[in-house]
PDB file of C-alpha atoms in Angstrom:
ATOM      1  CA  UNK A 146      27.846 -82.977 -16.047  1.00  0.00           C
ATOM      2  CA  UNK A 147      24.782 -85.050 -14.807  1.00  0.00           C
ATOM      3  CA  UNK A 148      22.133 -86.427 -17.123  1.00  0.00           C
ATOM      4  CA  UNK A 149      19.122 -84.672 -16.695  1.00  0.00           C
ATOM      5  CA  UNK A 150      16.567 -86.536 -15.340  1.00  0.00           C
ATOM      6  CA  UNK A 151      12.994 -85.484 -16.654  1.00  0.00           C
ATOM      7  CA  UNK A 152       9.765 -86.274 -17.603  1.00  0.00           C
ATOM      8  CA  UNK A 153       7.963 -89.497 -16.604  1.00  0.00           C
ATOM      9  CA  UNK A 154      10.188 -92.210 -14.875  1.00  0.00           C
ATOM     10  CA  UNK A 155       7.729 -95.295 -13.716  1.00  0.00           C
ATOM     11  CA  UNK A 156       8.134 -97.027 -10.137  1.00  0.00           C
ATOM     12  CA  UNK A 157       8.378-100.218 -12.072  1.00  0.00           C
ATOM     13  CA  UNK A 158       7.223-103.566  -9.919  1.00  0.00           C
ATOM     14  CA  UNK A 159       9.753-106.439  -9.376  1.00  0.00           C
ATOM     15  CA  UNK A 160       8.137-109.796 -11.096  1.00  0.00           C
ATOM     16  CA  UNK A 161       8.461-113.174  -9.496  1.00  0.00           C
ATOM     17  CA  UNK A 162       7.989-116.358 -10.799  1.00  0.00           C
ATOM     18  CA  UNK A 163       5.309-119.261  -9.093  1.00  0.00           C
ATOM     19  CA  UNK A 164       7.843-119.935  -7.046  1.00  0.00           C
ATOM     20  CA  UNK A 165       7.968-116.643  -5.872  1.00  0.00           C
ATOM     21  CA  UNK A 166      12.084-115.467  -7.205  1.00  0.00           C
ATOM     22  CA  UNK A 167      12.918-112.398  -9.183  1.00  0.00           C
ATOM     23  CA  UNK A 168      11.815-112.771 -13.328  1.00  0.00           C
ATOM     24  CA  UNK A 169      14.085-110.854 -14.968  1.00  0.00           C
ATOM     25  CA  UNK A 170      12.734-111.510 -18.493  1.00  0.00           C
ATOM     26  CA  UNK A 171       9.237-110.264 -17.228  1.00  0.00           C
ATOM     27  CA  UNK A 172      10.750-107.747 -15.855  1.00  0.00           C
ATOM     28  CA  UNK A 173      12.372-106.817 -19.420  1.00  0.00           C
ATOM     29  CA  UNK A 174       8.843-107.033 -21.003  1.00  0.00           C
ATOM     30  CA  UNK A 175       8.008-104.128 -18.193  1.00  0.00           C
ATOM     31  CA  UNK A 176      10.968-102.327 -19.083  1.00  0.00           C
ATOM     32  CA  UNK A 177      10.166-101.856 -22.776  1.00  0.00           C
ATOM     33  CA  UNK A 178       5.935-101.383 -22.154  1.00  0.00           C
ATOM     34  CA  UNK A 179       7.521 -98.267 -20.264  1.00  0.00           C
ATOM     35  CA  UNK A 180      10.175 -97.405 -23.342  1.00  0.00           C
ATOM     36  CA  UNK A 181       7.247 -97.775 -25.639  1.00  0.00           C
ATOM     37  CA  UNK A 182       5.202 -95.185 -23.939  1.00  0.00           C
ATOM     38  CA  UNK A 183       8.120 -93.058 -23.522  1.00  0.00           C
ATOM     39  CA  UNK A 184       9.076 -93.391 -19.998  1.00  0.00           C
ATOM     40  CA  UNK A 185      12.268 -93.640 -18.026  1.00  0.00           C
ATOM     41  CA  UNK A 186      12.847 -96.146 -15.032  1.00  0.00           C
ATOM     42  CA  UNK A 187      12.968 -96.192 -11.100  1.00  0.00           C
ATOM     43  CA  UNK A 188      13.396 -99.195 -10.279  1.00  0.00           C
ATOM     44  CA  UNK A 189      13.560-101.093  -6.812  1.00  0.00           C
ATOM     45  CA  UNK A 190      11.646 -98.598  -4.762  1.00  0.00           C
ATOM     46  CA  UNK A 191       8.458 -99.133  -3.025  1.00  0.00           C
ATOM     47  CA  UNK A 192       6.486-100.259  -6.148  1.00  0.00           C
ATOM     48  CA  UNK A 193       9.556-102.428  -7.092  1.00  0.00           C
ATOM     49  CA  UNK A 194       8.965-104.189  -3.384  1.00  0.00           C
ATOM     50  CA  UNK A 195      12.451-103.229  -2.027  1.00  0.00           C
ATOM     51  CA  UNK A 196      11.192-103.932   1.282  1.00  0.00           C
ATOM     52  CA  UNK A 197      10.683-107.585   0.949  1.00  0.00           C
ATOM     53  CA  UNK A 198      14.266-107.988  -1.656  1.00  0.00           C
ATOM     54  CA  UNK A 199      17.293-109.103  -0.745  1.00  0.00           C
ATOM     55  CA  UNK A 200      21.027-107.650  -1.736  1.00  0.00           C
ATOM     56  CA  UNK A 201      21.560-109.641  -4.320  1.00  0.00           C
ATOM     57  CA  UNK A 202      18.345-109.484  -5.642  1.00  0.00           C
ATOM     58  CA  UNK A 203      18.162-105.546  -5.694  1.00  0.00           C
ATOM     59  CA  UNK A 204      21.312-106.186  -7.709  1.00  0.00           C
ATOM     60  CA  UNK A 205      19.672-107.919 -10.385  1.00  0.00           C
ATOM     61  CA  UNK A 206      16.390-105.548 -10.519  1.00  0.00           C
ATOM     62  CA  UNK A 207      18.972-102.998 -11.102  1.00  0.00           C
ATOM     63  CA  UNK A 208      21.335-104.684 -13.372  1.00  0.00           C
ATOM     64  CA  UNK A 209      18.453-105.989 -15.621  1.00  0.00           C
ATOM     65  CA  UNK A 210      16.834-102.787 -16.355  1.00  0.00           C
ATOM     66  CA  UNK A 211      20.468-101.361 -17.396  1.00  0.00           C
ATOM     67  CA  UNK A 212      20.619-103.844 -19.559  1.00  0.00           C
ATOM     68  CA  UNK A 213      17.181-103.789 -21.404  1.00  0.00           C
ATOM     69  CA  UNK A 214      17.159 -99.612 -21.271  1.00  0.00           C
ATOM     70  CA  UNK A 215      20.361 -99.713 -22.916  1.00  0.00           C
ATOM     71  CA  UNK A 216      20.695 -96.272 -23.049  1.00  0.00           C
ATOM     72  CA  UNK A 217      17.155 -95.521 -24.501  1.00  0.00           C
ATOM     73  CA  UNK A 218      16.140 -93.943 -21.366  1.00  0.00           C
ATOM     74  CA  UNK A 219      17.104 -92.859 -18.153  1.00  0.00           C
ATOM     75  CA  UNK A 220      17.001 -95.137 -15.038  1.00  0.00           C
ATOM     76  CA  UNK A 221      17.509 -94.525 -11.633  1.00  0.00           C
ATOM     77  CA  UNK A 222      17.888 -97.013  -9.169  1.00  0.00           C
ATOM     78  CA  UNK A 223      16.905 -96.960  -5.515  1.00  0.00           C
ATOM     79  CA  UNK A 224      19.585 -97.783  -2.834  1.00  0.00           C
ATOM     80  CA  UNK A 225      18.064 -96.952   0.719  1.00  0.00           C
ATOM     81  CA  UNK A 226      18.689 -99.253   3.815  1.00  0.00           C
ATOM     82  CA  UNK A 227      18.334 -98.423   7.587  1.00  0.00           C
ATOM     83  CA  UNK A 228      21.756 -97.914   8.097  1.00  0.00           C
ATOM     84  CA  UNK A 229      24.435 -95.644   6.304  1.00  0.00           C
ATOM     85  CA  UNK A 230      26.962 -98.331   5.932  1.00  0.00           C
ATOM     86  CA  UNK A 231      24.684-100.809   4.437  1.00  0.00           C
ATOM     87  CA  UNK A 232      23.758 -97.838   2.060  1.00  0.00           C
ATOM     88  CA  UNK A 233      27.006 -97.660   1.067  1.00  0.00           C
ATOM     89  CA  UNK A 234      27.525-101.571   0.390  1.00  0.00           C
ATOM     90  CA  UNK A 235      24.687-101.620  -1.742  1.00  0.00           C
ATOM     91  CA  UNK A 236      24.758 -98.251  -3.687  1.00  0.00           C
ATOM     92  CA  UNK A 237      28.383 -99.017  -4.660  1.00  0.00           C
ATOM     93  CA  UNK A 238      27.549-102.392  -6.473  1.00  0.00           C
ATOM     94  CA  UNK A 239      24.450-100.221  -8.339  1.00  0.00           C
ATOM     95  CA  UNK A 240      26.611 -97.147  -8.949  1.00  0.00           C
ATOM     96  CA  UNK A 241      28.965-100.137 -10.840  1.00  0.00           C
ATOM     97  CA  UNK A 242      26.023-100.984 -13.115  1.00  0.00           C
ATOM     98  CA  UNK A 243      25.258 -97.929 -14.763  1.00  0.00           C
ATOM     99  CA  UNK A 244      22.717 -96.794 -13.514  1.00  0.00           C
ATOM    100  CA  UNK A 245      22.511 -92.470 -14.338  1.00  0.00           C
ATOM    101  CA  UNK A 246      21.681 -91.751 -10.219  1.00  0.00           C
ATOM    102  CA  UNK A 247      20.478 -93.153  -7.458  1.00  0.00           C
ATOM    103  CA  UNK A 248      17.828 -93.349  -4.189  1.00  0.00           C
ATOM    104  CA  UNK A 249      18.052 -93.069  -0.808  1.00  0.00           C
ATOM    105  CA  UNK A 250      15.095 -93.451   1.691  1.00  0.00           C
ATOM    106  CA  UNK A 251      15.134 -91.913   4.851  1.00  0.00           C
ATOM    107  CA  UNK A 252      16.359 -94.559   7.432  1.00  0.00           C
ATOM    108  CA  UNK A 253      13.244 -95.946   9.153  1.00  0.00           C
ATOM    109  CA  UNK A 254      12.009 -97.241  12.632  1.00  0.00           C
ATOM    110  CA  UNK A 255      14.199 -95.416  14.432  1.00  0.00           C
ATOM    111  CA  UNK A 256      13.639 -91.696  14.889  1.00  0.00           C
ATOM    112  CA  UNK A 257      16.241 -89.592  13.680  1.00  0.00           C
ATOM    113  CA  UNK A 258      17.021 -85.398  14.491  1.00  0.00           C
ATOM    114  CA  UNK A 259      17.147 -83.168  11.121  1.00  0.00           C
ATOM    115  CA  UNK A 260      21.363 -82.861  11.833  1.00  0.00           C
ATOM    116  CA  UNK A 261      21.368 -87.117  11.886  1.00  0.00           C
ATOM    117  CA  UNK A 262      19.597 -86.929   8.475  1.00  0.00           C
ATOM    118  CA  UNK A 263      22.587 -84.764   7.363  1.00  0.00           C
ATOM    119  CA  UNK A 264      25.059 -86.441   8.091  1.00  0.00           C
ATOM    120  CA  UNK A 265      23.330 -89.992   6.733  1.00  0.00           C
ATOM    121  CA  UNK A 266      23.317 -88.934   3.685  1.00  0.00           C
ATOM    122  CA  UNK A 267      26.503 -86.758   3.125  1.00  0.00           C
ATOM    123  CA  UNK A 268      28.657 -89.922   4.321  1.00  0.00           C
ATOM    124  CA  UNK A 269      26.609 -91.437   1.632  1.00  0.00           C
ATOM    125  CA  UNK A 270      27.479 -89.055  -1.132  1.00  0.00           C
ATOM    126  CA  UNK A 271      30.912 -88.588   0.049  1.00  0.00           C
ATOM    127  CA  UNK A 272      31.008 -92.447  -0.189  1.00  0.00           C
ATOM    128  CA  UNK A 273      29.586 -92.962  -3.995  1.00  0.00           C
ATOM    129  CA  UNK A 274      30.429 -91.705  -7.496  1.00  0.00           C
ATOM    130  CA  UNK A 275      26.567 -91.924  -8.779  1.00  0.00           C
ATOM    131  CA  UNK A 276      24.656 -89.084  -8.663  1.00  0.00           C
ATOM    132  CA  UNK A 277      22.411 -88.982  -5.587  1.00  0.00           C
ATOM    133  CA  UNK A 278      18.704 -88.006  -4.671  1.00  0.00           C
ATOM    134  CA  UNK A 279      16.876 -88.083  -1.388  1.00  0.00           C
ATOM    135  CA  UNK A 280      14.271 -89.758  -1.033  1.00  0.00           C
ATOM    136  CA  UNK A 281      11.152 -88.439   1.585  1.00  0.00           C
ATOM    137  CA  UNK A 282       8.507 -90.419   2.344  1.00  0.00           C
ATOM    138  CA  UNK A 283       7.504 -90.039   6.090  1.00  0.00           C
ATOM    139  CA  UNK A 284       4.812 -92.306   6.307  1.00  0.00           C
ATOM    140  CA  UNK A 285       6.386 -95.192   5.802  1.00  0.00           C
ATOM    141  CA  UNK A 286       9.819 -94.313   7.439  1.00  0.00           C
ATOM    142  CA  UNK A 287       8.913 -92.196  10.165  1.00  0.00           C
ATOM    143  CA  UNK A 288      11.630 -89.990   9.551  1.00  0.00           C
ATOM    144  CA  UNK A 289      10.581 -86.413   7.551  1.00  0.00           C
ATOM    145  CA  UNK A 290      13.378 -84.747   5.359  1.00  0.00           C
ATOM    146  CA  UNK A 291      12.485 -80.594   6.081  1.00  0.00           C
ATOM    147  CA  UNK A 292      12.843 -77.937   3.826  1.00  0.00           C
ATOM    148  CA  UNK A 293      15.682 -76.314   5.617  1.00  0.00           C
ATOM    149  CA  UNK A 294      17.712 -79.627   5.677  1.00  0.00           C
ATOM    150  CA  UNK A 295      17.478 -80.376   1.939  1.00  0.00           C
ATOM    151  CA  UNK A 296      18.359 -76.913   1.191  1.00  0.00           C
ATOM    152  CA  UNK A 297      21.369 -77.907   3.138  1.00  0.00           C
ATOM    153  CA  UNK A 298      22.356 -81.479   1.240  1.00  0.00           C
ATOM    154  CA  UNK A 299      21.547 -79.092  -1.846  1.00  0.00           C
ATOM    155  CA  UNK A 300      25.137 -77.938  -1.549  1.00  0.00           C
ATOM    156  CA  UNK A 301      26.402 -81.407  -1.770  1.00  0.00           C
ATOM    157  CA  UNK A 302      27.935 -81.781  -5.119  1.00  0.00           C
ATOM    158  CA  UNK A 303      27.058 -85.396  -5.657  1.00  0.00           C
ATOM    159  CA  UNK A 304      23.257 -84.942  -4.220  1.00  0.00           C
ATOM    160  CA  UNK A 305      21.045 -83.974  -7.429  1.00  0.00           C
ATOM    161  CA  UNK A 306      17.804 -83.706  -6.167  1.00  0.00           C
ATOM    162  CA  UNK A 307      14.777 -85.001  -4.204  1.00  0.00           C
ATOM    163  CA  UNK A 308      12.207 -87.627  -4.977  1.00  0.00           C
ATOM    164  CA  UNK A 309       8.827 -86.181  -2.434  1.00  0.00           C
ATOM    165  CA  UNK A 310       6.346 -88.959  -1.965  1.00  0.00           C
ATOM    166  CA  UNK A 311       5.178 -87.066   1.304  1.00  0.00           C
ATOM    167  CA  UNK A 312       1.720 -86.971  -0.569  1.00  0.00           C
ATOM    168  CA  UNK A 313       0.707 -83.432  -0.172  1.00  0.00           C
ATOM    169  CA  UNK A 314       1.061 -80.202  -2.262  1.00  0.00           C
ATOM    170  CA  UNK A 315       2.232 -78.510   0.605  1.00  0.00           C
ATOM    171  CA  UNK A 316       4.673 -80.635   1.195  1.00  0.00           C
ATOM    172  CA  UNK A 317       6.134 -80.461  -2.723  1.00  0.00           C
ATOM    173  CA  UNK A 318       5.738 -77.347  -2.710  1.00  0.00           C
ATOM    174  CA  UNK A 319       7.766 -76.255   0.212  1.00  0.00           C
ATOM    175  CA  UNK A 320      11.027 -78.593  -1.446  1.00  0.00           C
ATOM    176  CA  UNK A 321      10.835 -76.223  -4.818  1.00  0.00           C
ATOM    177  CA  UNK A 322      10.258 -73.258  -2.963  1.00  0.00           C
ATOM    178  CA  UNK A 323      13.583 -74.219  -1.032  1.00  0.00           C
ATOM    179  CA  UNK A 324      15.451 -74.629  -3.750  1.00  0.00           C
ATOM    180  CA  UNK A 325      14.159 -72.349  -6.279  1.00  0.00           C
ATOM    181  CA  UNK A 326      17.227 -70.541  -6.593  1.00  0.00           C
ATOM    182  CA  UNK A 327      20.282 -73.845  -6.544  1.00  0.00           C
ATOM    183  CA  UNK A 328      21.157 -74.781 -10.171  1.00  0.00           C
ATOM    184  CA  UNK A 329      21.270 -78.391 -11.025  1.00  0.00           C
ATOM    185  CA  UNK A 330      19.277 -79.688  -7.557  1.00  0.00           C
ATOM    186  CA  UNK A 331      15.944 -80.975  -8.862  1.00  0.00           C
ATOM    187  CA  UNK A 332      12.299 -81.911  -6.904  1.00  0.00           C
ATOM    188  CA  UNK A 333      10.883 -85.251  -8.610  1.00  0.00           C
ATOM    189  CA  UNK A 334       7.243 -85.372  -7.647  1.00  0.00           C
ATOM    190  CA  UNK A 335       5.783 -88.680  -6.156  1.00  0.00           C
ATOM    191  CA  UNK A 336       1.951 -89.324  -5.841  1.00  0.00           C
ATOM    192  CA  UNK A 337       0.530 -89.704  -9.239  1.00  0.00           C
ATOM    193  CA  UNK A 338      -2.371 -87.064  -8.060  1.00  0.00           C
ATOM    194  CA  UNK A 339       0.308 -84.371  -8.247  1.00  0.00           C
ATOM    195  CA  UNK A 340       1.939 -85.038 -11.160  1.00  0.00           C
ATOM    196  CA  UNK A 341       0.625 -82.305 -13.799  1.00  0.00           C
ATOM    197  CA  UNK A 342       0.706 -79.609 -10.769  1.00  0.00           C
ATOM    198  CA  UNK A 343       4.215 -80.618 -10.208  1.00  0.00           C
ATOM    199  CA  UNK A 344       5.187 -80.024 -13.557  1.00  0.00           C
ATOM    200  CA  UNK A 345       3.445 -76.395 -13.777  1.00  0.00           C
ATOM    201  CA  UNK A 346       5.426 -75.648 -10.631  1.00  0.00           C
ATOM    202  CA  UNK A 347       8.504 -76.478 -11.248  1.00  0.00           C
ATOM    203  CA  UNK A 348       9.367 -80.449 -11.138  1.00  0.00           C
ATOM    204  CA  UNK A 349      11.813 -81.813 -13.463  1.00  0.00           C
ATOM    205  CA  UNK A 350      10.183 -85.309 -13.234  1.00  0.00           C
ATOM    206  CA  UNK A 351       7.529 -87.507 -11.663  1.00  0.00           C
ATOM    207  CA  UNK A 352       8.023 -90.737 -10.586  1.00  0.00           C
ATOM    208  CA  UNK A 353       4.976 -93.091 -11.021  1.00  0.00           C
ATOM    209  CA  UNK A 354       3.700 -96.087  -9.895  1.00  0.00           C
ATOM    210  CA  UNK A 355       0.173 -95.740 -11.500  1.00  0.00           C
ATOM    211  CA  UNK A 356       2.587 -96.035 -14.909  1.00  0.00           C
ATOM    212  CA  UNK A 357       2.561 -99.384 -14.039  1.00  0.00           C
ATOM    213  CA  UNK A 358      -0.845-100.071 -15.209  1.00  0.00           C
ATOM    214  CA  UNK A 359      -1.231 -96.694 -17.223  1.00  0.00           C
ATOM    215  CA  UNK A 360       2.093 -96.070 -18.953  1.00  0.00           C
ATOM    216  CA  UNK A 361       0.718 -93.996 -22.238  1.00  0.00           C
ATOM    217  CA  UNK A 362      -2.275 -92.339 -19.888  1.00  0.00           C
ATOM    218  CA  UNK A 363       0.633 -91.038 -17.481  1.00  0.00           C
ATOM    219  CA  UNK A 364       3.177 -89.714 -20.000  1.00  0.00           C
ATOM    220  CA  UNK A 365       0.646 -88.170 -21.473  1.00  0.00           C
ATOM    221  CA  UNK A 366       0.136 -85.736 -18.525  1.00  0.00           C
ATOM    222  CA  UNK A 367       4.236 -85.127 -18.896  1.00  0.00           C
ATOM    223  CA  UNK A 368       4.379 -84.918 -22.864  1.00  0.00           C
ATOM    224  CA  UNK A 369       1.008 -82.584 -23.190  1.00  0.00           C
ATOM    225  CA  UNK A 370       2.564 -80.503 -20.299  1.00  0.00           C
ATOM    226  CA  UNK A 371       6.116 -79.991 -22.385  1.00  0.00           C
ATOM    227  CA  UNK A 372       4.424 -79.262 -25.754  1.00  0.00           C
ATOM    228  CA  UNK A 373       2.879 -76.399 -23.982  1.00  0.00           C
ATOM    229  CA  UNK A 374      -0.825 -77.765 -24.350  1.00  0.00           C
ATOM    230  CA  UNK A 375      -0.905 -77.290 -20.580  1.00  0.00           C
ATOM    231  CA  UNK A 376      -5.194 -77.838 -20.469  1.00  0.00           C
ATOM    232  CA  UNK A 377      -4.120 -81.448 -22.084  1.00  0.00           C
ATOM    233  CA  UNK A 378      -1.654 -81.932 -19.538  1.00  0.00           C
ATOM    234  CA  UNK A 379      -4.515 -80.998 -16.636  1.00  0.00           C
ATOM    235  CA  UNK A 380      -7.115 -83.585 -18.590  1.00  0.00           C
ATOM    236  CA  UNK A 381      -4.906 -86.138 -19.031  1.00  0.00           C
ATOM    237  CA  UNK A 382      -4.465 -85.895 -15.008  1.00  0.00           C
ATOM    238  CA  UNK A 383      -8.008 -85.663 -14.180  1.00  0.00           C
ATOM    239  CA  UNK A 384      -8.470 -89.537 -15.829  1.00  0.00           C
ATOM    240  CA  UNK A 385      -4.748 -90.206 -14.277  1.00  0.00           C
ATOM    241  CA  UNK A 386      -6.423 -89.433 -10.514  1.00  0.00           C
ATOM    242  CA  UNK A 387      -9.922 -91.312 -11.490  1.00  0.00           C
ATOM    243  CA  UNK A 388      -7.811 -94.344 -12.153  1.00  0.00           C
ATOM    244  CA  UNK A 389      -5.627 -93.620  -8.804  1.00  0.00           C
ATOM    245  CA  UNK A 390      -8.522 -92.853  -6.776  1.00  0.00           C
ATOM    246  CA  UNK A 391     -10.719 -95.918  -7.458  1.00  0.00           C
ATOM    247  CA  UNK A 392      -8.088 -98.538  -7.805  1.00  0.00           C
ATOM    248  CA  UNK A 393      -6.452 -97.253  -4.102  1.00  0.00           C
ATOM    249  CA  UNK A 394      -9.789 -97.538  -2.672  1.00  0.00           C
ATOM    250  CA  UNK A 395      -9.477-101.124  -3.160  1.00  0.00           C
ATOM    251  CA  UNK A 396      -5.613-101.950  -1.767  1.00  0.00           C
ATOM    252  CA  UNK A 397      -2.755 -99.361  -2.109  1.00  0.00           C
ATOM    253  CA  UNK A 398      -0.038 -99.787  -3.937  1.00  0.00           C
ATOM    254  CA  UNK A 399       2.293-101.535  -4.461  1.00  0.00           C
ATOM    255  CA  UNK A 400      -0.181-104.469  -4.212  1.00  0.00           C
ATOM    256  CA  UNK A 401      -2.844-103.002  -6.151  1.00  0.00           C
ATOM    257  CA  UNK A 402      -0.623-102.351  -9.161  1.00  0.00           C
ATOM    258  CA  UNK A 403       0.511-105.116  -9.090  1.00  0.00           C
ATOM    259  CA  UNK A 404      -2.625-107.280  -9.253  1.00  0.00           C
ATOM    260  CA  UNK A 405      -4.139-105.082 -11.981  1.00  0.00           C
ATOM    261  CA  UNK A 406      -0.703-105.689 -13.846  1.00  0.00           C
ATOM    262  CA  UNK A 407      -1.792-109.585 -13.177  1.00  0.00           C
ATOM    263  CA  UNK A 408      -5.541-108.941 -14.154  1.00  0.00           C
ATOM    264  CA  UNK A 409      -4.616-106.811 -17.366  1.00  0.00           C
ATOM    265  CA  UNK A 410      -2.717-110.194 -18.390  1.00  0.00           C
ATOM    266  CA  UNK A 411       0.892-109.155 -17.463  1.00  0.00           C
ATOM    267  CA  UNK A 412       2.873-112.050 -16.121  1.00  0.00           C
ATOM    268  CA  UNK A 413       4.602-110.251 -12.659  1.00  0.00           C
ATOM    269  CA  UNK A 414       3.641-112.687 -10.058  1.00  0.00           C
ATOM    270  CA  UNK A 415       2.273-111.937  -6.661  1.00  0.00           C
ATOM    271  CA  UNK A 416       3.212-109.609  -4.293  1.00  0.00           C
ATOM    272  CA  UNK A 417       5.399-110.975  -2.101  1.00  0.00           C
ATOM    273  CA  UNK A 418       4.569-109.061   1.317  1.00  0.00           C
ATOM    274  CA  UNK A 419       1.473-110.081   3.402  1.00  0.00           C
ATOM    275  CA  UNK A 420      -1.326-108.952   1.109  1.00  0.00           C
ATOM    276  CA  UNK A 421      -4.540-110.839   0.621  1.00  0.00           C
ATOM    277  CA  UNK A 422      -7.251-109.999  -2.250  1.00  0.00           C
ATOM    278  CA  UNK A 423     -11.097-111.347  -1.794  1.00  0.00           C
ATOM    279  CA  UNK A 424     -12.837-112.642  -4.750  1.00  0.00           C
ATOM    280  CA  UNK A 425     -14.761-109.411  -4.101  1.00  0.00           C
ATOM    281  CA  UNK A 426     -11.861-106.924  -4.376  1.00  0.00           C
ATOM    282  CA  UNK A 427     -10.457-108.875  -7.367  1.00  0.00           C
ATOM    283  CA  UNK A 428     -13.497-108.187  -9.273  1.00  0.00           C
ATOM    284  CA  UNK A 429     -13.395-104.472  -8.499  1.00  0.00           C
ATOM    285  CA  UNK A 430      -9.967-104.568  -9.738  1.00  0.00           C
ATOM    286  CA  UNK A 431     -11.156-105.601 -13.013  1.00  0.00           C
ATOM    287  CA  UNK A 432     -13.858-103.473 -13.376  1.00  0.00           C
ATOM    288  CA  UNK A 433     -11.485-100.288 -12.381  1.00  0.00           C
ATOM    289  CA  UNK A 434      -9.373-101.457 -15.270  1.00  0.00           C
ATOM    290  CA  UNK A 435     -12.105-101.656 -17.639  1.00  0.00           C
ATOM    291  CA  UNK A 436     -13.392 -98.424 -16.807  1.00  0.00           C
ATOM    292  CA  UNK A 437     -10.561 -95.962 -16.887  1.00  0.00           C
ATOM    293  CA  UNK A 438      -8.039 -98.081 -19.490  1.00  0.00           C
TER     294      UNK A 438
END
């Protein structure tokens, strides 16, 4: 049987030292702010700057949160590349680390037909022995995982669920309406504005990058929500999508979580994708931080 994967799991950012390499024993002082507050770990999605990481160094990311969780918490590890075979390559060196499931992104740049996504990502979970879930998030891929098609993968005995980071309701709420009725396929919710209405409706988990900076503020929204003080729960989002509202304004994330981390004192270097702050914005930064944390 598959570990259950619920509650609050955070999107957690990939250090890097001056010189701009991987910091795993930053990235172990991330790990355990997250254990404190009670959350789980994603790590090497988009918060964790997959994008800009290289094989090996998506090996680490993974293999160094395994190591610090230790078993304390659940950790899922994301695997997506633009092709299937490269999928493969990498998700079987995570699947070897321990890791209780795995990612996959929709392939990007290249447009792909509903029946292509299909058969992506059953060769995938015909190819590995971790526990997969899909991964949908059409604005940055291009490529848009529907309804009908992840009812479909839902029969897939190795694919567990899907992470939505679409962005709307309408969008979340059309993957749990799809598979309302298939035991043990899950819908993690993505955009931390969404994350208390996910839970009322039906998500098993939420996967955060706003944890980041507000680790205790977010599992709060998760830990109200399953001690049945659901009006906490909605509260506790309402300062959740103050934060998320103001600090986006400014950069999106990953970036902007990234250089609040920074500004907060947290030692997880620079983005290392072509992002620029002002004096200006780095100011508002600090004043966002002040004002909601």
């Amino acid at each position: 049987m598959n570990k259950k994967i619920e509650g609050v799991l955070t999107a957690i950012v990939t250090p890097f030292d001056g010189d701009g390499a991987v910091n795993p024993p930053a990235l172990r002082q991330q790990v355990n702010r997250q254990l404190d507050a009670g959350n789980g770990i994603f790590c090497g999605g988009t918060n964790g700057e997959f994008f800009v990481l290289n094989e090996r160094e998506k090996v680490t990311v993974a293999e160094t949160c395994v190591d610090e969780v230790a078993g304390r918490a659940s950790v899922v590890a994301h695997i997506g590349e633009i092709s299937t075979r490269e999928t493969i390559r990498l998700g079987k060196q995570i699947a070897k680390l321990g890791v209780d499931a795995v990612s996959v992104i929709t392939p990007w740049f290249v447009p792909l037909k509903q029946d292509e996504l299909i058969a992506h990502y059953t060769d995938v979970a015909d190819a590995l022995s971790v526990p997969i879930f899909l991964y949908n998030i059409p604005a940055r891929t291009g490529n848009t995982l529907e309804p009908q098609t992840v009812r479909t993968l839902a029969s897939h005995p190795n694919i567990i669920g899907i992470k939505d980071s679409a962005g709307s309701y309408e969008s979340l709420s059309n993957f749990l309406d799809a598979v309302k009725d298939i035991d043990g396929f899950d819908v993690l919710n993505g955009p931390d504005s969404l994350i208390h209405q996910g839970f009322v409706d039906g998500c098993s988990a939420c996967i955060s990058g706003l944890a980041n900076v507000a680790p205790g503020e977010i599992n709060a929204i998760w830990s109200r929500f399953k001690a049945g003080d659901v009006a906490g729960s909605h509260q506790a989002q309402e300062s959740v999508t103050g934060l998320r509202t103001e600090l986006y304004k400014v950069a999106f994330s990953p970036a902007a979580v990234k250089k609040a981390l920074q500004l907060m004192g947290h030692d997880v270097g620079n983005s290392r994708y072509a992002v620029h702050f002002s004096t200006t914005q780095l100011e508002q930064i600090k004043q966002i931080v002040h004002r909601w944390l």
